[in-house]
Coordinates of C-alpha atoms in Angstrom, one line a residue:
Chain V
M1 CA -35.6 -3.1 -20.2
A2 CA -33.3 -6.1 -20.9
T3 CA -35.3 -9.3 -20.1
D4 CA -32.5 -11.9 -20.1
P5 CA -30.9 -11.9 -16.5
L6 CA -27.5 -12.2 -18.1
E7 CA -27.6 -9.4 -20.2
R8 CA -28.9 -7.4 -17.5
I9 CA -26.1 -8.3 -15.4
E10 CA -23.5 -7.1 -18.1
R11 CA -25.4 -3.8 -18.7
M12 CA -25.4 -3.1 -14.8
A13 CA -21.7 -4.2 -14.8
S14 CA -20.7 -1.8 -17.6
E15 CA -22.6 1.3 -16.2
N16 CA -20.0 1.8 -13.4
A17 CA -16.2 1.4 -12.7
V18 CA -16.6 -1.0 -10.0
V19 CA -19.9 -2.9 -9.7
I20 CA -20.7 -5.1 -6.8
F21 CA -23.4 -7.6 -6.6
S22 CA -24.5 -8.1 -3.0
K23 CA -27.2 -8.8 -0.6
S24 CA -27.9 -6.6 2.5
S25 CA -27.7 -9.6 5.0
C26 CA -24.5 -11.1 3.6
C27 CA -21.6 -10.2 5.8
M28 CA -18.9 -11.3 3.2
C29 CA -20.7 -8.5 1.1
H30 CA -20.1 -6.4 3.8
A31 CA -16.4 -7.4 4.0
V32 CA -15.9 -6.6 0.1
K33 CA -17.7 -3.2 0.4
R34 CA -15.2 -2.2 3.1
L35 CA -12.3 -3.2 1.2
F36 CA -13.3 -1.2 -1.4
C37 CA -14.2 1.9 0.7
G38 CA -11.1 1.4 2.5
M39 CA -9.0 1.8 -0.7
G40 CA -11.0 5.0 -1.3
V41 CA -13.2 3.7 -4.2
N42 CA -16.8 4.1 -4.6
P43 CA -18.4 1.3 -5.9
M44 CA -21.9 0.6 -7.1
V45 CA -23.7 -1.8 -5.1
Y46 CA -26.8 -3.8 -6.1
E47 CA -28.5 -5.5 -3.5
L48 CA -30.1 -8.4 -4.9
D49 CA -32.4 -9.2 -2.1
E50 CA -34.1 -5.7 -2.5
D51 CA -34.3 -6.1 -6.1
P52 CA -38.0 -7.3 -7.5
R53 CA -36.2 -9.6 -9.9
G54 CA -33.1 -10.5 -7.7
K55 CA -33.7 -14.2 -7.6
E56 CA -33.2 -14.5 -11.3
L57 CA -30.3 -12.3 -11.3
E58 CA -28.7 -14.4 -8.3
K59 CA -29.0 -17.5 -10.3
A60 CA -27.5 -16.3 -13.5
L61 CA -24.5 -14.9 -11.3
T62 CA -24.1 -18.5 -9.6
R63 CA -24.1 -19.9 -13.2
L64 CA -21.6 -17.3 -14.1
L65 CA -19.0 -18.5 -11.5
C66 CA -19.9 -22.0 -12.3
G67 CA -21.3 -22.6 -8.4
G68 CA -20.5 -21.2 -5.4
S69 CA -22.4 -18.4 -3.9
A70 CA -23.7 -15.7 -6.0
V71 CA -22.6 -12.9 -3.7
P72 CA -20.5 -10.9 -3.4
I73 CA -19.5 -10.7 -7.1
V74 CA -17.1 -7.9 -8.4
F75 CA -17.1 -6.3 -11.8
I76 CA -14.3 -3.8 -12.5
G77 CA -14.5 -1.8 -15.8
G78 CA -17.3 -4.1 -16.9
K79 CA -15.2 -7.2 -16.7
L80 CA -16.1 -10.0 -14.1
V81 CA -13.1 -10.0 -11.5
G82 CA -14.7 -12.8 -9.5
A83 CA -16.0 -13.4 -5.8
M84 CA -14.2 -12.7 -2.6
D85 CA -11.4 -15.1 -3.0
R86 CA -10.3 -13.8 -6.4
V87 CA -10.7 -10.1 -5.1
L88 CA -8.5 -10.8 -2.2
A89 CA -6.0 -12.7 -4.3
S90 CA -5.8 -10.0 -7.0
H91 CA -5.1 -7.4 -4.2
I92 CA -2.5 -9.3 -2.5
N93 CA -0.7 -9.9 -5.9
G94 CA -1.0 -6.3 -6.9
S95 CA -3.2 -6.7 -9.8
L96 CA -6.2 -5.0 -8.3
V97 CA -5.0 -1.5 -7.9
P98 CA -4.0 -1.2 -11.7
L99 CA -7.2 -2.3 -12.7
L100 CA -9.2 -0.1 -10.7
K101 CA -6.9 2.9 -11.7
E102 CA -7.5 1.7 -15.6
A103 CA -11.2 1.5 -15.0
G104 CA -11.1 5.1 -13.7
A105 CA -12.2 4.0 -10.1
L106 CA -8.6 5.2 -8.3
W107 CA -6.8 8.1 -8.8
L108 CA -3.0 8.7 -8.0
Chain A
M1 CA -6.4 -46.3 -23.3
A2 CA -8.2 -49.1 -22.7
S3 CA -9.1 -49.7 -26.5
T4 CA -5.6 -51.2 -27.2
R5 CA -6.1 -53.8 -24.5
R6 CA -9.5 -55.1 -25.1
V7 CA -9.8 -58.8 -25.0
L8 CA -10.4 -59.8 -28.6
G9 CA -13.5 -61.1 -29.6
E10 CA -14.9 -60.3 -26.2
P11 CA -18.7 -61.5 -26.6
A12 CA -21.1 -58.8 -25.5
A13 CA -23.1 -61.8 -24.0
L14 CA -20.8 -62.6 -21.3
S15 CA -20.3 -59.3 -20.3
G16 CA -23.0 -59.8 -18.1
I17 CA -21.3 -62.2 -16.1
S18 CA -19.1 -60.3 -13.9
H19 CA -20.8 -57.1 -14.1
H20 CA -20.4 -56.4 -10.3
L21 CA -16.8 -55.0 -11.1
P22 CA -16.9 -51.3 -11.0
Y23 CA -15.3 -50.8 -14.3
S24 CA -15.5 -47.0 -14.4
N25 CA -13.3 -46.5 -11.2
P26 CA -9.9 -45.7 -12.4
H27 CA -8.7 -44.7 -9.1
M28 CA -9.4 -48.3 -7.6
L29 CA -7.8 -49.9 -10.6
H30 CA -4.7 -48.3 -10.2
N31 CA -4.1 -49.2 -6.6
H32 CA -4.9 -53.2 -6.7
P33 CA -2.3 -55.6 -7.4
P34 CA -3.1 -58.2 -10.1
D35 CA -4.5 -61.2 -8.1
T36 CA -2.5 -63.7 -10.1
S37 CA -3.3 -66.3 -7.5
F38 CA -6.7 -66.4 -9.2
G39 CA -7.0 -69.5 -11.0
R40 CA -4.2 -71.3 -9.1
N41 CA -6.1 -72.3 -6.4
Q42 CA -9.8 -73.1 -7.1
E43 CA -10.8 -72.4 -3.6
E44 CA -9.6 -69.0 -3.8
S45 CA -12.1 -68.3 -5.8
S46 CA -12.2 -64.5 -5.9
F47 CA -9.9 -61.4 -5.1
D48 CA -10.6 -60.1 -1.7
F49 CA -10.9 -56.2 -1.6
G50 CA -12.2 -56.5 2.0
E51 CA -9.1 -56.1 3.3
L52 CA -8.3 -53.0 1.2
E53 CA -9.9 -50.0 2.8
E54 CA -11.4 -48.8 -0.5
P55 CA -15.0 -48.3 -0.7
I56 CA -15.5 -51.2 -3.2
V57 CA -18.8 -52.7 -4.1
L58 CA -18.4 -56.2 -5.4
G59 CA -21.0 -58.4 -5.3
G60 CA -20.7 -61.9 -4.7
V61 CA -16.8 -61.8 -3.7
K62 CA -16.0 -64.5 -1.3
I63 CA -13.4 -63.7 1.5
N64 CA -10.1 -65.2 0.7
K65 CA -9.4 -67.4 3.8
N66 CA -5.6 -67.8 3.1
K67 CA -5.2 -63.9 3.8
T68 CA -5.8 -64.4 7.5
K69 CA -2.5 -65.8 8.1
E70 CA -0.8 -62.8 6.1
T71 CA -1.8 -60.2 9.0
L72 CA 0.9 -61.8 10.9
Y73 CA 3.5 -60.2 8.8
S74 CA 5.0 -57.2 10.6
S75 CA 4.7 -53.8 8.8
V76 CA 8.3 -53.6 8.6
K77 CA 8.4 -56.5 6.6
A78 CA 5.8 -55.1 4.6
S79 CA 7.5 -52.1 3.7
A80 CA 10.6 -54.0 2.7
I81 CA 8.6 -56.2 0.4
L82 CA 7.3 -53.1 -1.1
E83 CA 10.5 -51.6 -1.5
M84 CA 11.8 -54.7 -3.2
L85 CA 8.9 -54.7 -5.4
P86 CA 8.5 -51.3 -6.0
S87 CA 6.6 -51.7 -9.3
W88 CA 3.6 -52.2 -7.4
P89 CA 0.8 -50.6 -7.4
I90 CA 0.8 -49.9 -10.9
P91 CA -1.6 -50.9 -13.6
R92 CA -0.1 -53.7 -15.3
Q93 CA 0.1 -53.6 -19.2
R94 CA -2.3 -56.0 -20.5
E95 CA -2.8 -57.9 -24.0
S96 CA -5.9 -59.6 -24.1
S97 CA -5.8 -61.6 -27.1
K98 CA -6.5 -64.7 -25.1
S99 CA -7.9 -65.6 -21.7
G100 CA -5.7 -67.7 -19.8
E101 CA -7.2 -70.9 -20.7
E102 CA -4.1 -73.1 -20.6
S103 CA -2.7 -71.9 -17.6
T104 CA -4.5 -73.2 -14.8
D105 CA -1.3 -74.0 -12.6
S106 CA 0.0 -70.5 -13.6
G107 CA -2.6 -68.8 -11.8
S108 CA -3.8 -66.5 -14.2
A109 CA -7.3 -66.2 -14.8
L110 CA -7.5 -63.7 -17.5
I111 CA -6.1 -60.9 -19.1
K112 CA -7.8 -57.8 -18.8
P113 CA -7.4 -53.9 -19.5
D114 CA -7.0 -52.0 -16.4
S115 CA -9.6 -49.8 -17.0
E116 CA -12.2 -52.6 -17.0
S117 CA -10.9 -54.8 -14.0
P118 CA -9.0 -54.7 -11.0
I119 CA -8.3 -58.3 -11.3
S120 CA -5.8 -58.6 -14.1
T121 CA -3.9 -61.7 -14.2
K122 CA -1.1 -63.0 -16.2
A123 CA 1.8 -60.4 -15.7
P124 CA 4.1 -60.5 -18.5
S125 CA 1.6 -61.4 -21.0
D126 CA 2.4 -58.9 -23.4
H127 CA 5.8 -60.3 -24.4
H128 CA 4.7 -63.7 -25.2
K129 CA 1.5 -62.5 -26.4
T130 CA 2.7 -62.6 -29.9
A131 CA 4.2 -66.1 -29.1
R132 CA 1.0 -67.3 -27.9
A133 CA -0.6 -66.1 -30.8
A134 CA 1.5 -68.0 -33.0
A135 CA 1.5 -71.0 -30.8
E136 CA -2.0 -71.4 -30.1
D137 CA -4.4 -73.7 -32.1
D138 CA -7.5 -72.4 -33.9
S139 CA -9.0 -75.0 -31.9
D140 CA -8.6 -72.9 -28.6
R141 CA -10.6 -70.1 -30.4
E142 CA -13.7 -71.7 -29.9
H143 CA -13.1 -71.5 -26.2
D144 CA -12.0 -68.2 -26.2
D145 CA -15.5 -67.0 -27.2
L146 CA -17.1 -68.7 -24.3
Q147 CA -14.4 -67.6 -21.7
P148 CA -16.1 -64.7 -19.7
P149 CA -13.9 -61.6 -20.4
Q150 CA -13.5 -60.4 -16.9
P151 CA -12.2 -62.6 -14.1
P152 CA -15.2 -64.6 -12.9
L153 CA -15.9 -63.8 -9.4
Q154 CA -18.2 -66.6 -8.8
S155 CA -17.0 -70.2 -8.4
P156 CA -19.3 -71.6 -10.9
D157 CA -17.6 -69.6 -13.6
I158 CA -14.2 -71.0 -12.5
Q159 CA -15.3 -74.4 -12.7
M160 CA -16.4 -73.6 -16.1
E161 CA -13.2 -71.9 -17.0
S162 CA -10.8 -74.8 -15.3
A163 CA -13.0 -77.5 -17.3
R164 CA -12.6 -75.6 -20.5
T165 CA -8.9 -75.2 -19.8
G166 CA -8.2 -78.8 -19.1
V167 CA -9.9 -79.7 -22.5
S168 CA -8.0 -77.0 -24.4
Q169 CA -4.7 -77.7 -22.4
S170 CA -4.4 -81.4 -23.7
K171 CA -5.3 -80.3 -27.0
S172 CA -2.8 -77.6 -27.4
A173 CA 0.3 -79.0 -25.4
A174 CA 0.1 -82.2 -27.5
K175 CA 0.6 -80.1 -30.5
Q176 CA 2.4 -77.2 -29.6
T177 CA 6.1 -76.4 -28.7
T178 CA 5.9 -77.6 -25.1
E179 CA 9.1 -75.7 -24.2
K180 CA 7.7 -72.4 -25.0
T181 CA 4.5 -73.1 -23.0
L182 CA 6.6 -74.4 -20.0
R183 CA 8.5 -71.3 -19.9
R184 CA 5.6 -69.2 -20.2
L185 CA 4.0 -70.9 -17.4
A186 CA 6.9 -70.5 -15.3
Q187 CA 7.1 -66.8 -16.0
N188 CA 3.5 -66.5 -15.2
R189 CA 4.1 -68.3 -11.8
E190 CA 6.8 -66.1 -11.0
A191 CA 4.9 -62.8 -11.7
A192 CA 2.1 -64.4 -10.2
R193 CA 4.4 -64.9 -7.1
K194 CA 5.6 -61.7 -7.1
S195 CA 2.2 -60.1 -7.3
R196 CA 1.1 -62.2 -4.4
L197 CA 3.8 -60.7 -2.4
R198 CA 3.2 -57.0 -3.1
K199 CA -0.3 -57.7 -2.5
K200 CA 0.3 -59.3 1.0
A201 CA 2.6 -56.5 1.7
Y202 CA 0.4 -53.6 0.7
V203 CA -2.4 -55.3 2.9
Q204 CA -0.4 -55.8 5.9
Q205 CA 1.0 -52.2 5.6
L206 CA -2.4 -50.8 5.4
E207 CA -3.6 -52.9 8.3
S208 CA -0.7 -51.9 10.6
S209 CA -1.6 -48.4 9.8
R210 CA -5.1 -49.0 10.8
M211 CA -4.0 -50.4 14.0
R212 CA -1.6 -47.6 14.4
L213 CA -4.4 -45.3 14.0
S214 CA -6.7 -46.8 16.2
Q215 CA -4.0 -46.9 18.9
L216 CA -3.1 -43.0 18.2
E217 CA -6.8 -42.4 19.0
Q218 CA -6.9 -44.3 22.0
D219 CA -3.7 -42.5 23.1
I220 CA -5.4 -39.1 22.5
Q221 CA -8.6 -40.2 24.5
S222 CA -6.7 -41.4 27.5
A223 CA -4.3 -38.3 27.5
R224 CA -7.3 -36.1 27.1
S225 CA -9.1 -37.5 29.9
Q226 CA -6.1 -37.0 32.0
G227 CA -5.8 -33.3 30.7
L228 CA -2.3 -34.1 29.5
F229 CA -0.4 -32.1 27.1
I230 CA 0.4 -34.1 23.7
G231 CA 3.0 -32.0 21.8
G232 CA 2.4 -29.1 23.7
R233 CA -1.1 -28.7 22.8
A234 CA -3.8 -29.4 25.5
T235 CA -6.1 -32.0 24.7
T236 CA -8.8 -31.4 27.3
G237 CA -12.3 -30.8 26.4
N238 CA -14.4 -32.4 23.6
I239 CA -12.5 -33.0 20.2
S240 CA -14.9 -33.8 17.3
S241 CA -13.7 -36.5 15.0
A242 CA -12.6 -33.9 12.3
G243 CA -10.9 -32.0 14.9
A244 CA -9.1 -34.9 16.1
V245 CA -8.1 -35.8 12.4
F246 CA -6.9 -32.4 11.9
D247 CA -4.9 -32.4 15.1
M248 CA -3.2 -35.5 13.6
E249 CA -2.5 -34.2 10.4
Y250 CA -1.4 -30.9 11.7
S251 CA 1.2 -32.9 13.8
R252 CA 2.4 -34.6 10.9
W253 CA 2.8 -31.4 9.4
L254 CA 5.0 -30.0 12.3
D255 CA 7.2 -33.0 12.0
E256 CA 7.5 -32.4 8.1
D257 CA 8.3 -28.6 8.9
I258 CA 11.3 -29.6 10.9
G259 CA 12.5 -31.5 7.9
H260 CA 12.1 -28.7 5.6
M261 CA 13.6 -26.2 8.1
S262 CA 16.8 -28.3 8.3
E263 CA 17.0 -28.6 4.4
L264 CA 16.5 -24.7 4.2
R265 CA 19.2 -24.2 6.8
A266 CA 21.7 -26.6 5.4
A267 CA 20.8 -25.3 1.6
V268 CA 21.3 -21.6 3.0
Q269 CA 24.7 -22.4 4.6
S270 CA 26.2 -24.1 1.9
H271 CA 26.2 -22.8 -1.5
L272 CA 23.4 -24.8 -3.8
S273 CA 22.8 -23.8 -7.1
D274 CA 19.9 -21.5 -7.6
G275 CA 18.1 -24.5 -9.3
D276 CA 18.6 -26.8 -6.2
L277 CA 17.5 -23.8 -4.0
R278 CA 14.5 -23.0 -6.0
A279 CA 13.3 -26.6 -5.5
I280 CA 13.7 -26.6 -2.0
V281 CA 11.9 -23.2 -1.7
D282 CA 9.1 -24.2 -3.7
G283 CA 8.6 -27.3 -1.8
Y284 CA 8.3 -25.0 1.4
V285 CA 5.6 -23.3 -0.4
S286 CA 3.8 -26.4 -1.2
H287 CA 4.4 -27.5 2.2
Y288 CA 2.3 -24.4 3.3
D289 CA -0.3 -24.7 0.6
E290 CA -0.8 -28.4 2.0
I291 CA -1.7 -27.1 5.5
F292 CA -4.2 -24.7 4.0
R293 CA -5.9 -27.4 2.0
L294 CA -6.0 -29.3 5.3
K295 CA -7.4 -26.6 7.0
G296 CA -10.0 -26.1 4.4
V297 CA -11.2 -29.6 4.7
A298 CA -11.2 -29.3 8.6
A299 CA -13.3 -26.2 8.5
K300 CA -16.0 -27.6 6.4
S301 CA -16.6 -30.3 9.5
D302 CA -15.7 -28.0 12.4
V303 CA -14.7 -24.5 12.0
F304 CA -14.8 -23.8 15.6
H305 CA -11.9 -26.1 16.2
L306 CA -9.9 -23.9 13.9
I307 CA -11.1 -20.7 15.5
T308 CA -10.8 -21.9 19.2
G309 CA -7.4 -22.8 18.4
T310 CA -6.6 -25.8 20.5
W311 CA -4.4 -27.1 17.7
V312 CA -1.9 -24.5 18.2
T313 CA 0.2 -24.0 21.1
P314 CA -1.0 -21.7 23.9
V315 CA 1.5 -18.6 22.8
E316 CA 0.4 -18.9 19.4
R317 CA -3.4 -19.0 20.3
C318 CA -2.8 -15.5 21.8
Y319 CA -1.9 -14.1 18.3
L320 CA -4.5 -16.3 16.6
W321 CA -6.4 -14.5 13.9
M322 CA -9.3 -16.0 12.4
G323 CA -7.8 -19.6 12.6
G324 CA -4.2 -18.7 11.8
F325 CA -1.5 -16.3 11.7
R326 CA -2.2 -12.4 10.8
P327 CA -0.3 -12.2 7.4
S328 CA 0.6 -8.2 7.8
E329 CA 2.2 -9.1 11.3
L330 CA 4.2 -11.8 9.6
I331 CA 5.6 -9.3 6.9
K332 CA 6.1 -6.8 9.6
M333 CA 8.3 -9.1 11.4
L334 CA 10.1 -9.9 8.1
I335 CA 10.9 -7.0 6.6
P336 CA 13.9 -5.9 8.9
Q337 CA 15.2 -9.6 8.3
L338 CA 15.1 -9.6 4.7
D339 CA 17.9 -6.9 4.2
P340 CA 19.2 -6.6 1.5
L341 CA 16.4 -5.6 -0.6
T342 CA 16.2 -3.5 -3.9
E343 CA 14.3 -0.5 -3.7
Q344 CA 11.6 -2.2 -5.9
Q345 CA 11.8 -5.2 -3.7
L346 CA 11.2 -2.9 -0.4
L347 CA 8.3 -1.1 -2.3
G348 CA 6.7 -4.4 -3.2
I349 CA 6.8 -5.9 0.5
C350 CA 5.6 -2.6 1.6
G351 CA 2.8 -2.7 -0.7
L352 CA 2.2 -6.4 0.2
Q353 CA 1.9 -5.5 4.1
Q354 CA -0.4 -2.5 3.2
S355 CA -2.7 -4.5 1.1
S356 CA -2.9 -7.4 3.5
Q357 CA -3.7 -5.1 6.2
Q358 CA -6.6 -3.7 4.3
A359 CA -7.7 -7.2 3.5
E360 CA -7.7 -8.1 7.0
D361 CA -9.3 -5.1 8.2
A362 CA -12.1 -6.1 5.5
L363 CA -12.5 -9.4 6.8
A364 CA -12.5 -8.4 10.5
Q365 CA -15.4 -5.8 9.8
G366 CA -17.5 -8.5 7.9
L367 CA -16.8 -10.9 10.7
D368 CA -17.7 -8.3 13.1
Q369 CA -21.2 -7.7 11.4
L370 CA -21.6 -11.4 11.4
H371 CA -21.2 -11.6 15.2
Q372 CA -23.6 -8.5 15.7
S373 CA -26.2 -10.0 13.4
L374 CA -26.0 -13.5 15.2
L375 CA -26.4 -11.7 18.4
Q376 CA -29.3 -10.2 17.6
T377 CA -31.1 -13.2 16.1
I378 CA -30.4 -14.8 19.4
A379 CA -31.6 -12.0 21.3
N380 CA -34.8 -11.5 19.4
S381 CA -36.1 -15.2 19.6
S382 CA -38.9 -15.2 21.7
L383 CA -40.5 -18.2 23.6
N384 CA -43.0 -18.8 20.7
D385 CA -40.7 -18.8 17.6
S386 CA -37.4 -19.5 19.2
M387 CA -37.1 -22.7 16.9
H388 CA -37.4 -20.4 13.8
H389 CA -34.7 -17.8 15.1
M390 CA -32.1 -20.9 15.9
V391 CA -32.7 -21.8 12.5
I392 CA -32.0 -18.3 11.0
A393 CA -28.8 -18.4 13.8
L394 CA -27.6 -21.7 12.3
G395 CA -27.7 -20.4 8.8
K396 CA -25.8 -17.3 9.9
L397 CA -23.3 -19.5 11.8
A398 CA -22.5 -21.1 8.7
N399 CA -20.9 -18.2 7.3
L400 CA -18.2 -18.6 9.9
E401 CA -16.6 -21.2 7.3
G402 CA -16.2 -18.7 4.8
F403 CA -14.3 -16.1 6.8
V404 CA -11.9 -18.7 8.0
R405 CA -11.4 -19.7 4.3
Q406 CA -11.0 -16.3 3.1
A407 CA -8.6 -15.7 6.0
D408 CA -6.6 -18.9 4.8
N409 CA -6.7 -17.6 1.1
L410 CA -5.1 -14.5 2.3
R411 CA -2.2 -16.2 4.2
Q412 CA -1.8 -18.3 1.1
Q413 CA -1.8 -15.5 -1.3
T414 CA 0.6 -13.6 1.1
L415 CA 3.4 -16.5 0.9
H416 CA 3.0 -16.9 -2.8
Q417 CA 3.3 -13.1 -3.4
L418 CA 6.4 -13.0 -1.1
R419 CA 8.1 -15.6 -3.1
R420 CA 7.5 -13.9 -6.1
I421 CA 8.9 -10.7 -4.9
L422 CA 12.1 -12.5 -3.7
T423 CA 15.1 -13.9 -5.1
V424 CA 15.2 -17.8 -4.8
R425 CA 18.2 -17.0 -2.1
Q426 CA 16.4 -14.2 -0.3
A427 CA 13.3 -16.5 -0.3
A428 CA 15.2 -19.4 1.3
R429 CA 16.5 -17.0 4.1
C430 CA 13.2 -15.5 4.5
F431 CA 11.2 -18.8 4.8
L432 CA 13.8 -20.0 7.3
V433 CA 13.4 -16.9 9.4
M434 CA 9.8 -17.5 9.2
G435 CA 10.0 -21.1 10.3
E436 CA 12.4 -20.3 13.2
Y437 CA 9.9 -17.5 14.4
Y438 CA 7.0 -19.9 14.6
G439 CA 9.0 -22.6 16.1
R440 CA 10.3 -20.2 18.8
L441 CA 6.4 -19.5 19.9
R442 CA 5.9 -22.9 20.1
A443 CA 9.0 -23.6 22.0
L444 CA 8.1 -20.8 24.5
S445 CA 4.7 -22.5 24.8
S446 CA 6.7 -25.6 26.1
L447 CA 8.8 -23.8 28.1
W448 CA 5.9 -22.0 29.8
A449 CA 4.2 -25.2 30.4
S450 CA 7.3 -26.8 32.2
R451 CA 8.3 -24.0 34.1
P452 CA 9.0 -24.5 37.9
R453 CA 5.9 -23.6 40.0
E454 CA 5.6 -23.2 43.7

């Protein structure tokens, strides 16, 4: 069991094609989950408020994004995509779908 | 940058004298004119920042009484002066081999690197620095070390300085080429004069802008109390100051939009080169980037103002989605008007419509969850711990700003993607169509408001 939160995050992020770090009470997290489900993607969601070591994961995620809110944060194919604004931007500029296909999260 | 312009031989001991100056504030320094009137009148013992509306903290600064009569300048005159002397405000290059010890009447107290002092003097000092270095006596150097490296703000320092300059003046004037000195002095005077003019003009412009601003605010107040429409937008109800500020900024943005529209129209009708057209088109994208930026600022203070939509006209308000236009709706309107499109472009635009639709749906569902959660918190609050629930509710409400920001993000990304997909010429026509479309919605509101009623 990795002890360093950042290592843990990296491990969790690489275990699934699409990984979302979320909180059950966060409405923007709900929005990002709906976005992926609406595209036919089945993301792996980690609710930090339901994880016993969620607090330190949250801190590490905040540091990863240089501040701002720790959730929602999206990883695709093990690589960091970012928070909601980056996810939306990449969807609009057309780079999200190829990324999903490459990670095996989307077919056709 | 500063190192080449340091005062030579600056004694560390004296750096404490005028340490009130905020050295590390480059922003301020680039906006202030050199005060070359510094040494000229000994009564004007300091540079007055009070009239400049920058948050400047200077200890011991004395108000320059001569400035009061300058407020009588009209703003027109001020602008004219600033146009004549466009080089202000820029940081003046300063060489600082010598303090201005021999130029009491030229009004220069000091040469100072811009990054160290907002009060730099002796305008064209660099080109005669070498002359001065050659011309000056070693006997002056002893006074150099005693000179404060910054313009002394307190009068004792000035007395010290003028006394010293008097001494060195008689020494150097006697020995050195008087002609060179006189010429230099004259140049200094001229530069000082110009600098003073520029400063007056700038201050005057600031003051008149301030008066205009307070006048506008008064107008809004009185109009609001009468329930009038200003620019087609109702001003009834309470507007927060952030909301009022945003309304004014938006009003200005609309005026600029009209300008952009004319430019686009003319550009599309004439046959400009692609390069020129590109500049205009990209300028329009930046114009929209600007309003999104302003909305972001406003959302931080008053997100409800943006959501409620009093800043748009009534007809626009009907179609307001999360504080702005709905991107997929815009694309749908544009597609038939963008012909002819290549196959790839059509695919791209339809893809854009689809992805913006998906993003809008996701945001809407997130916002809906926020609404539900908020209502639950309010409903669940009992008499005993209502405060606790209110606090929770406040926390949830704070998320509203995030949704409006993401909606604006979506709008901005959509416009940028549109720009990417289309050629320059197509984009010009596209933005023209878009601008005219929203213009018609606004016009409809005005017509509706002024329609004859029984």
